[in-house]
Tab-separated table of C-alpha atoms in Angstrom:
chain	number	residue	atom	x	y	z
L	1	MET	CA	-114.392	104.559	20.547
L	2	THR	CA	-114.021	108.199	20.886
L	3	ILE	CA	-111.197	109.829	18.810
L	4	SER	CA	-109.608	112.850	20.515
L	5	TYR	CA	-107.827	115.838	18.853
L	6	THR	CA	-104.625	114.882	20.896
L	7	ASP	CA	-104.593	111.279	19.385
L	8	THR	CA	-103.823	112.767	15.973
L	9	MET	CA	-100.993	115.269	16.926
L	10	GLY	CA	-97.963	113.162	16.342
L	11	TRP	CA	-99.369	111.104	13.455
L	12	ASN	CA	-96.494	110.415	10.819
L	13	ARG	CA	-94.902	113.557	11.561
L	14	LYS	CA	-91.489	112.612	9.780
L	15	PRO	CA	-93.144	111.342	6.572
L	16	LEU	CA	-94.981	114.670	6.443
L	17	ASP	CA	-91.899	116.618	6.448
L	18	GLU	CA	-90.420	114.356	3.764
L	19	ILE	CA	-93.453	114.908	1.541
L	20	VAL	CA	-93.439	118.691	2.140
L	21	ALA	CA	-89.681	118.779	1.230
L	22	ASN	CA	-90.120	116.404	-1.890
L	23	ASP	CA	-89.909	118.051	-5.224
L	24	GLY	CA	-92.377	115.283	-6.655
L	25	GLY	CA	-89.581	112.820	-7.845
L	26	ARG	CA	-89.844	110.444	-4.883
L	27	PRO	CA	-92.862	108.169	-4.749
L	28	VAL	CA	-95.044	108.482	-1.774
L	29	LEU	CA	-96.863	105.294	-0.281
L	30	PHE	CA	-99.786	105.315	2.071
L	31	THR	CA	-99.672	101.743	3.330
L	32	ASN	CA	-101.653	99.320	5.500
L	33	ALA	CA	-105.017	101.167	5.148
L	34	ARG	CA	-108.574	100.220	4.150
L	35	ILE	CA	-108.995	101.864	0.843
L	36	VAL	CA	-112.346	102.476	-0.711
L	37	THR	CA	-111.352	103.280	-4.265
L	38	MET	CA	-114.961	103.726	-5.690
L	39	ASP	CA	-113.616	102.019	-8.862
L	40	PRO	CA	-115.965	99.314	-9.909
L	41	LEU	CA	-113.127	96.993	-10.817
L	42	ILE	CA	-110.899	97.507	-7.843
L	43	GLY	CA	-113.609	97.886	-5.262
L	44	THR	CA	-112.640	98.266	-1.532
L	45	VAL	CA	-109.175	96.621	-0.313
L	46	THR	CA	-108.016	96.027	3.282
L	47	GLY	CA	-104.471	96.087	4.452
L	48	ALA	CA	-103.788	97.856	1.130
L	49	ASP	CA	-101.463	100.576	-0.176
L	50	ILE	CA	-101.879	103.580	-2.497
L	51	LEU	CA	-98.711	104.750	-4.331
L	52	PHE	CA	-98.424	108.090	-6.126
L	53	VAL	CA	-95.785	110.065	-7.879
L	54	GLY	CA	-96.250	113.819	-8.137
L	55	SER	CA	-100.031	114.305	-8.689
L	56	LEU	CA	-100.918	110.938	-10.222
L	57	ILE	CA	-101.795	107.539	-8.419
L	58	VAL	CA	-99.564	104.884	-9.839
L	59	GLY	CA	-100.519	101.932	-7.848
L	60	VAL	CA	-103.280	100.583	-5.637
L	61	GLY	CA	-103.567	97.313	-3.683
L	62	PRO	CA	-101.972	95.021	-1.241
L	63	ALA	CA	-98.105	94.486	-1.010
L	64	ILE	CA	-96.838	97.581	-2.974
L	65	VAL	CA	-94.916	98.373	0.309
L	66	THR	CA	-92.465	95.476	-0.445
L	67	ALA	CA	-90.916	97.785	-3.122
L	68	ALA	CA	-90.938	100.869	-1.119
L	69	VAL	CA	-87.217	100.672	-0.074
L	70	ASP	CA	-86.247	99.725	-3.715
L	71	ASP	CA	-88.070	102.787	-5.059
L	72	ASN	CA	-86.892	105.278	-2.159
L	73	ALA	CA	-90.494	105.861	-1.313
L	74	ILE	CA	-91.774	108.011	1.424
L	75	VAL	CA	-93.845	105.699	3.487
L	76	VAL	CA	-96.921	106.794	5.529
L	77	ASP	CA	-98.224	103.851	7.925
L	78	CYS	CA	-101.978	104.092	7.869
L	79	ALA	CA	-102.893	101.231	10.230
L	80	GLY	CA	-106.345	101.924	11.657
L	81	THR	CA	-107.374	104.237	8.872
L	82	THR	CA	-109.640	104.321	5.774
L	83	VAL	CA	-108.774	106.262	2.608
L	84	VAL	CA	-111.496	107.467	0.336
L	85	PRO	CA	-111.659	109.673	-2.664
L	86	ALA	CA	-111.766	113.390	-1.656
L	87	VAL	CA	-113.943	113.894	-4.694
L	88	VAL	CA	-116.804	111.634	-5.509
L	89	ASP	CA	-117.701	110.764	-8.951
L	90	THR	CA	-121.553	111.030	-8.552
L	91	VAL	CA	-122.100	110.554	-12.442
L	92	ALA	CA	-120.364	107.100	-12.235
L	93	LEU	CA	-122.276	106.126	-8.913
L	94	VAL	CA	-125.606	106.391	-10.868
L	95	GLY	CA	-124.245	104.711	-13.961
L	96	GLY	CA	-123.797	107.677	-16.078
L	97	ARG	CA	-120.643	106.689	-17.420
L	98	GLY	CA	-120.321	103.806	-20.118
L	99	ARG	CA	-116.714	102.732	-19.712
L	100	ARG	CA	-114.423	102.304	-16.756
L	101	PRO	CA	-111.653	104.505	-18.292
L	102	GLU	CA	-114.233	107.440	-18.190
L	103	TYR	CA	-114.531	107.160	-14.338
L	104	VAL	CA	-112.880	110.073	-12.622
L	105	ALA	CA	-112.639	111.077	-8.888
L	106	THR	CA	-111.751	107.399	-8.064
L	107	LEU	CA	-108.584	106.062	-6.575
L	108	THR	CA	-107.338	104.386	-9.906
L	109	PRO	CA	-103.922	104.250	-11.203
L	110	GLY	CA	-103.748	107.183	-13.670
L	111	ASN	CA	-106.048	109.429	-11.773
L	112	THR	CA	-105.216	112.354	-9.658
L	113	ALA	CA	-104.168	111.672	-6.113
L	114	ASP	CA	-106.993	113.561	-4.214
L	115	PHE	CA	-107.998	111.532	-1.232
L	116	LEU	CA	-108.695	111.544	2.505
L	117	ALA	CA	-107.504	109.371	5.309
L	118	VAL	CA	-109.671	109.163	8.631
L	119	PRO	CA	-109.870	106.751	11.488
L	120	ASP	CA	-111.851	103.467	10.592
L	121	GLU	CA	-114.414	104.421	13.207
L	122	LEU	CA	-115.362	107.507	11.402
L	123	ALA	CA	-115.461	106.029	7.985
L	124	ASP	CA	-118.183	103.298	7.554
L	125	ASP	CA	-118.485	104.509	3.836
L	126	VAL	CA	-117.498	107.548	1.756
L	127	PRO	CA	-120.329	109.875	2.958
L	128	SER	CA	-119.267	109.387	6.733
L	129	ALA	CA	-115.775	110.087	5.801
L	130	LEU	CA	-116.512	113.194	3.930
L	131	ALA	CA	-118.789	114.285	6.897
L	132	THR	CA	-115.879	113.899	9.314
L	133	LEU	CA	-113.895	116.326	7.033
L	134	MET	CA	-116.806	118.882	7.059
L	135	SER	CA	-117.673	118.586	10.707
L	136	HIS	CA	-114.616	117.563	12.596
L	137	PRO	CA	-111.518	118.340	10.669
L	138	GLU	CA	-109.375	118.025	13.737
L	139	GLN	CA	-109.941	114.239	13.438
L	140	VAL	CA	-108.617	114.017	9.858
L	141	ARG	CA	-105.510	112.088	9.689
L	142	ALA	CA	-104.748	113.387	6.044
L	143	LEU	CA	-106.160	115.263	3.321
L	144	VAL	CA	-104.270	115.113	0.102
L	145	ALA	CA	-104.940	117.143	-2.920
L	146	ALA	CA	-103.177	116.534	-6.267
L	147	GLY	CA	-100.285	114.699	-4.414
L	148	ARG	CA	-99.780	117.285	-1.912
L	149	PRO	CA	-101.033	117.410	1.902
L	150	VAL	CA	-103.659	120.014	2.819
L	151	LEU	CA	-104.593	118.743	6.267
L	152	TRP	CA	-102.313	116.544	8.365
L	153	ALA	CA	-102.966	115.275	11.784
L	154	GLY	CA	-105.835	117.420	12.257
L	155	THR	CA	-104.188	120.888	11.315
L	156	ASP	CA	-103.366	122.855	8.217
L	157	VAL	CA	-100.080	121.810	6.380
L	158	PRO	CA	-97.561	124.833	6.323
L	159	GLY	CA	-97.458	126.252	2.715
L	160	ARG	CA	-100.779	124.668	1.745
L	161	PRO	CA	-102.864	126.754	-0.928
L	162	THR	CA	-104.858	129.438	0.357
L	163	VAL	CA	-108.402	130.145	-0.414
L	164	ALA	CA	-108.900	132.905	-3.191
L	165	GLU	CA	-110.574	135.902	-1.667
L	166	THR	CA	-114.298	136.328	-2.412
L	167	GLY	CA	-115.543	139.069	-4.799
L	168	ILE	CA	-114.930	140.108	-8.444
L	169	PRO	CA	-111.239	140.281	-9.216
L	170	ALA	CA	-109.828	143.827	-9.842
L	171	ALA	CA	-109.504	144.913	-13.515
L	172	PRO	CA	-106.268	143.430	-15.029
L	173	ASP	CA	-103.409	145.439	-16.483
L	174	LEU	CA	-103.370	143.867	-20.016
L	175	ALA	CA	-101.161	146.421	-21.713
L	176	GLY	CA	-99.026	144.681	-24.233
L	177	ASN	CA	-100.754	141.271	-23.829
L	178	PRO	CA	-100.403	139.483	-27.085
L	179	ARG	CA	-103.851	137.970	-26.759
L	180	LEU	CA	-105.642	141.356	-27.234
L	181	GLY	CA	-107.373	142.206	-30.439
L	182	VAL	CA	-110.251	140.633	-32.412
L	183	TRP	CA	-110.791	136.907	-32.641
L	184	ILE	CA	-113.076	135.584	-35.296
L	185	ASP	CA	-114.491	131.890	-35.610
L	186	LEU	CA	-113.666	129.736	-38.536
L	187	GLU	CA	-117.169	130.376	-40.013
L	188	GLY	CA	-116.948	134.117	-39.510
L	189	PHE	CA	-120.197	134.283	-37.468
L	190	LEU	CA	-118.480	135.219	-34.107
L	191	HIS	CA	-116.235	138.278	-33.671
L	192	GLN	CA	-114.970	138.632	-30.184
L	193	GLU	CA	-112.906	141.721	-29.247
L	194	LEU	CA	-110.559	141.777	-26.184
L	195	THR	CA	-109.459	145.271	-25.216
L	196	ALA	CA	-106.657	146.368	-22.920
L	197	ASP	CA	-109.019	147.565	-20.269
L	198	GLY	CA	-110.264	144.056	-19.678
L	199	ARG	CA	-113.438	144.260	-21.528
L	200	TYR	CA	-114.741	142.009	-24.453
L	201	ASP	CA	-117.368	142.907	-26.945
L	202	GLU	CA	-118.825	140.177	-29.366
L	203	THR	CA	-120.593	140.625	-32.728
L	204	ARG	CA	-122.582	137.636	-33.750
L	205	GLY	CA	-124.023	137.012	-37.123
L	206	GLY	CA	-123.533	140.692	-37.818
L	207	ARG	CA	-125.448	141.752	-34.567
L	208	ARG	CA	-123.180	144.082	-32.943
L	209	HIS	CA	-122.655	144.131	-28.939
L	210	ALA	CA	-124.540	140.907	-28.781
L	211	TYR	CA	-122.577	140.140	-25.543
L	212	GLN	CA	-120.317	142.450	-23.486
L	213	GLY	CA	-118.526	142.237	-20.263
L	214	ARG	CA	-115.330	141.835	-18.428
L	215	PHE	CA	-112.708	139.114	-18.810
L	216	TRP	CA	-109.562	137.648	-16.939
L	217	ILE	CA	-106.611	135.763	-18.433
L	218	ASP	CA	-104.957	133.212	-16.345
L	219	GLY	CA	-102.201	131.234	-18.259
L	220	ASP	CA	-104.148	129.741	-21.145
L	221	ARG	CA	-107.596	130.073	-19.523
L	222	ILE	CA	-109.829	133.121	-20.122
L	223	ASP	CA	-112.919	133.698	-17.989
L	224	TYR	CA	-115.676	136.019	-18.787
L	225	LEU	CA	-118.254	137.788	-16.775
L	226	ASP	CA	-120.844	139.220	-19.087
L	227	ASP	CA	-122.739	142.387	-18.226
L	228	LEU	CA	-125.977	140.358	-18.005
L	229	GLY	CA	-124.533	138.584	-15.008
L	230	PHE	CA	-123.409	135.124	-16.368
L	231	TRP	CA	-120.085	133.543	-16.375
L	232	ALA	CA	-118.332	131.717	-19.315
L	233	TYR	CA	-115.016	130.145	-20.113
L	234	GLY	CA	-112.668	129.866	-22.758
L	235	LYS	CA	-109.098	128.314	-23.502
L	236	PHE	CA	-106.220	129.497	-25.651
L	237	GLU	CA	-104.609	126.618	-27.613
L	238	ALA	CA	-101.605	127.675	-29.669
L	239	ASP	CA	-102.933	130.426	-31.973
L	240	GLU	CA	-106.642	129.579	-31.233
L	241	LEU	CA	-109.159	130.597	-28.604
L	242	HIS	CA	-111.668	127.907	-28.017
L	243	HIS	CA	-114.981	129.249	-26.495
L	244	ALA	CA	-118.496	127.691	-26.004
L	245	GLY	CA	-117.896	125.286	-29.076
L	246	TYR	CA	-116.211	128.033	-31.273
L	247	VAL	CA	-112.848	128.049	-32.455
L	248	MET	CA	-111.528	131.457	-33.128
L	249	LYS	CA	-108.405	132.952	-34.614
L	250	ARG	CA	-107.034	136.412	-34.155
L	251	SER	CA	-107.523	138.599	-37.108
């Protein structure tokens, strides 16, 4: 069967409007689908439902739809579609995770609602469904990221996140930022100075200027671009800066 772009145009338009207007409080239920969970215990279920609230999956399996009215859920009828994870846990696929709770990127309760819904004819397996997204996005019924629609009925959803511009960010204005200053690890080996011009300078074991470069702070995240060309990452937790295995406090 050939799937045309016009076949998708009116797909579940009313539920989409409700989801876009939803503040995250109402559950959302995709029902009557073939769901390839990629979870080793749940497996693939047919005529099934996936329920999420906000960004998290809270239920997967048949017959969840019977409680939809009770829960004031937004219901999306997915008859004729297959739902697969939008991100695949390749480490788990080759047996690289020892316990089921360690699995990520599966359609499992407690995991993030990142999934793709495509016509059954285009989703014999997860790779073919993802190939449809890459080569024929106009045939995608829905792409959901962290519980929010990104593509719907083959078109971009209004208000979807936009792709960040390529290139190195401009130097930030860090005047008055409380995280500027010298951070020292608990053993006194690493000294990292963050200055208002968006530059960092590390002293390691008494060796001055061991690493130098630029940095950007986004919330509790800090990204580094060293003058040698490599990127690194850190995270602020309360009064600590965690970076590359070091825990630092500001002096």
